[in-house]
Amino acid sequence: MEPSSSAPILVEINDSIARITLNRPEKLNALNPGVLRLLKQEVERLAAAPAGSIRCAVVTGEGKAFVAGADIAAMQNMSPSEANDMAELGHAALDALEHLPFPVIAAVNGFALGGGCELALACDFIYASSRAKFAQPEVKLGIIPGFGGTARLSRRVGIARARELIYTGAMVSAEEAERIGLVNAVFPPDELLPKTLDAARSLSEVSGLAVRAAKQALREGEGHLLPEANAIEKRVFSACFGSEDQIEGMAAFVEKRPPRFNHGT
Ligand code: COA
């Protein structure tokens, strides 16, 4: 069943590309437990789609924010045990997003603060509007990032920059975020979604099976020493051989024609 347009998360699938829109603009798309549960549920629904039927997802926000963070009003009176449950839910939703078997692009249209920056970090690439702003401002509220930011931000931009951003809570522009490697590309606001969808279309044309394998090898290899990362790569690389996409991709090259992938369906 399609969610109604007033649902806090909207999911549309067109031409093998899923678009996930955080849709609570009156609260700058802040993530409360209900929204996180729904996000997890929607992501799990996409994960369960037949193999190769979805080949890329785009995550964006409705209104002037991407996501202005975890919902502060919902967290204000939480006990440590309730905060533990909130972090567990945030981790589960964002881990599910990160594990989707196709690339996910964050199209950051505005504020990506706290949990919003962490949501973007769980995506494979981050494209941003020139108006976007990024921060992990939790220290200004007496807390720290709780949806995977401490680990994912340091992996993305290096530990020194992550320390600086997390200890100060400083807000950075899209240009600065691109300079430090948090953002892959910055576009004028009205070009963000068209350019992101162009990129999603390009990603949906190469072998879906190969992109899924590449995503798996990069994710599983992350944090390992080179010999273990190479062992993971060797296992995933060799498993591509004998697949219809490998046979077709190489035959098409040799026969000098475009490939017709079935994307592992
Ligand atoms: N949690 C809950 N509500 C939030 C929110 C959040 N993280 N961020 C924004 N909102 C709500 C505001 O309370 C306001 O609600 P109201 O109209 O009922 O008062 C509404 O969204 C609009 O936000 P507002 O602050 O009026 O917009 P602004 O343009 O003046 O400021 C921000 C934008 C992003 C600078 C400001 O909203 C902000 O600092 N938000 C919190 C960011 C943060 O600390 N995030 C990390 C949380 S761990």
GROMACS .gro file of N, CA, C and O in nm, residues 16 50-55 204-210 212 240 242-249 257 259-265:
model
  128
   16SER      N    1   1.298   0.152  -1.139
   16SER     CA    2   1.398   0.084  -1.055
   16SER      C    3   1.472   0.177  -0.959
   16SER      O    4   1.575   0.140  -0.904
   50PRO      N    5   1.226  -0.801  -0.494
   50PRO     CA    6   1.300  -0.902  -0.570
   50PRO      C    7   1.437  -0.850  -0.616
   50PRO      O    8   1.451  -0.732  -0.654
   51ALA      N    9   1.538  -0.939  -0.612
   51ALA     CA   10   1.675  -0.899  -0.644
   51ALA      C   11   1.680  -0.829  -0.780
   51ALA      O   12   1.619  -0.876  -0.877
   52GLY      N   13   1.750  -0.717  -0.786
   52GLY     CA   14   1.769  -0.645  -0.912
   52GLY      C   15   1.653  -0.555  -0.950
   52GLY      O   16   1.664  -0.475  -1.044
   53SER      N   17   1.540  -0.562  -0.878
   53SER     CA   18   1.424  -0.483  -0.920
   53SER      C   19   1.439  -0.336  -0.879
   53SER      O   20   1.387  -0.247  -0.944
   54ILE      N   21   1.511  -0.309  -0.769
   54ILE     CA   22   1.544  -0.171  -0.731
   54ILE      C   23   1.695  -0.161  -0.744
   54ILE      O   24   1.768  -0.245  -0.692
   55ARG      N   25   1.744  -0.059  -0.814
   55ARG     CA   26   1.889  -0.053  -0.837
   55ARG      C   27   1.955   0.070  -0.777
   55ARG      O   28   2.076   0.082  -0.776
  204SER      N   29   2.181   0.274  -1.222
  204SER     CA   30   2.087   0.164  -1.246
  204SER      C   31   2.113   0.097  -1.381
  204SER      O   32   2.054  -0.006  -1.411
  205GLU      N   33   2.204   0.154  -1.462
  205GLU     CA   34   2.232   0.095  -1.594
  205GLU      C   35   2.346  -0.006  -1.591
  205GLU      O   36   2.348  -0.101  -1.668
  206VAL      N   37   2.445   0.013  -1.502
  206VAL     CA   38   2.552  -0.087  -1.492
  206VAL      C   39   2.495  -0.212  -1.424
  206VAL      O   40   2.382  -0.210  -1.376
  207SER      N   41   2.573  -0.318  -1.421
  207SER     CA   42   2.520  -0.443  -1.364
  207SER      C   43   2.481  -0.426  -1.216
  207SER      O   44   2.565  -0.395  -1.132
  208GLY      N   45   2.353  -0.449  -1.187
  208GLY     CA   46   2.305  -0.440  -1.049
  208GLY      C   47   2.372  -0.544  -0.961
  208GLY      O   48   2.401  -0.520  -0.844
  209LEU      N   49   2.399  -0.660  -1.022
  209LEU     CA   50   2.466  -0.766  -0.945
  209LEU      C   51   2.606  -0.721  -0.906
  209LEU      O   52   2.651  -0.740  -0.792
  210ALA      N   53   2.676  -0.656  -0.999
  210ALA     CA   54   2.813  -0.613  -0.971
  210ALA      C   55   2.815  -0.498  -0.870
  210ALA      O   56   2.901  -0.497  -0.781
  212ARG      N   57   2.597  -0.445  -0.639
  212ARG     CA   58   2.564  -0.505  -0.509
  212ARG      C   59   2.689  -0.571  -0.450
  212ARG      O   60   2.719  -0.559  -0.332
  240CYS      N   61   3.119  -1.333  -0.857
  240CYS     CA   62   3.053  -1.268  -0.972
  240CYS      C   63   3.063  -1.357  -1.097
  240CYS      O   64   2.978  -1.348  -1.188
  242GLY      N   65   3.040  -1.647  -1.357
  242GLY     CA   66   2.936  -1.746  -1.381
  242GLY      C   67   2.797  -1.685  -1.369
  242GLY      O   68   2.698  -1.746  -1.407
  243SER      N   69   2.789  -1.560  -1.319
  243SER     CA   70   2.657  -1.495  -1.312
  243SER      C   71   2.619  -1.452  -1.454
  243SER      O   72   2.705  -1.431  -1.540
  244GLU      N   73   2.488  -1.436  -1.475
  244GLU     CA   74   2.442  -1.393  -1.608
  244GLU      C   75   2.499  -1.256  -1.643
  244GLU      O   76   2.534  -1.229  -1.757
  245ASP      N   77   2.511  -1.166  -1.542
  245ASP     CA   78   2.564  -1.032  -1.571
  245ASP      C   79   2.711  -1.038  -1.611
  245ASP      O   80   2.755  -0.964  -1.700
  246GLN      N   81   2.789  -1.124  -1.548
  246GLN     CA   82   2.932  -1.134  -1.587
  246GLN      C   83   2.943  -1.191  -1.728
  246GLN      O   84   3.019  -1.140  -1.812
  247ILE      N   85   2.865  -1.295  -1.754
  247ILE     CA   86   2.873  -1.359  -1.886
  247ILE      C   87   2.830  -1.258  -1.994
  247ILE      O   88   2.899  -1.238  -2.095
  248GLU      N   89   2.719  -1.189  -1.967
  248GLU     CA   90   2.667  -1.092  -2.064
  248GLU      C   91   2.760  -0.971  -2.077
  248GLU      O   92   2.788  -0.925  -2.188
  249GLY      N   93   2.810  -0.920  -1.966
  249GLY     CA   94   2.895  -0.800  -1.968
  249GLY      C   95   3.021  -0.824  -2.051
  249GLY      O   96   3.060  -0.740  -2.132
  257ARG      N   97   2.907  -0.453  -2.843
  257ARG     CA   98   2.766  -0.410  -2.836
  257ARG      C   99   2.735  -0.374  -2.690
  257ARG      O  100   2.808  -0.416  -2.599
  259PRO      N  101   2.574  -0.402  -2.326
  259PRO     CA  102   2.527  -0.519  -2.252
  259PRO      C  103   2.378  -0.509  -2.217
  259PRO      O  104   2.325  -0.398  -2.205
  260ARG      N  105   2.315  -0.624  -2.203
  260ARG     CA  106   2.175  -0.628  -2.156
  260ARG      C  107   2.176  -0.707  -2.025
  260ARG      O  108   2.166  -0.829  -2.025
  261PHE      N  109   2.196  -0.634  -1.916
  261PHE     CA  110   2.208  -0.700  -1.786
  261PHE      C  111   2.071  -0.742  -1.733
  261PHE      O  112   1.972  -0.673  -1.757
  262ASN      N  113   2.069  -0.853  -1.659
  262ASN     CA  114   1.943  -0.881  -1.587
  262ASN      C  115   1.956  -0.844  -1.440
  262ASN      O  116   1.863  -0.863  -1.363
  263HIS      N  117   2.072  -0.790  -1.400
  263HIS     CA  118   2.092  -0.732  -1.267
  263HIS      C  119   2.076  -0.832  -1.153
  263HIS      O  120   2.040  -0.795  -1.042
  264GLY      N  121   2.096  -0.959  -1.185
  264GLY     CA  122   2.087  -1.061  -1.079
  264GLY      C  123   1.945  -1.100  -1.045
  264GLY      O  124   1.921  -1.156  -0.938
  265THR      N  125   1.851  -1.070  -1.136
  265THR     CA  126   1.712  -1.105  -1.108
  265THR      C  127   1.692  -1.257  -1.117
  265THR      O  128   1.765  -1.325  -1.186
   0.00000   0.00000   0.00000
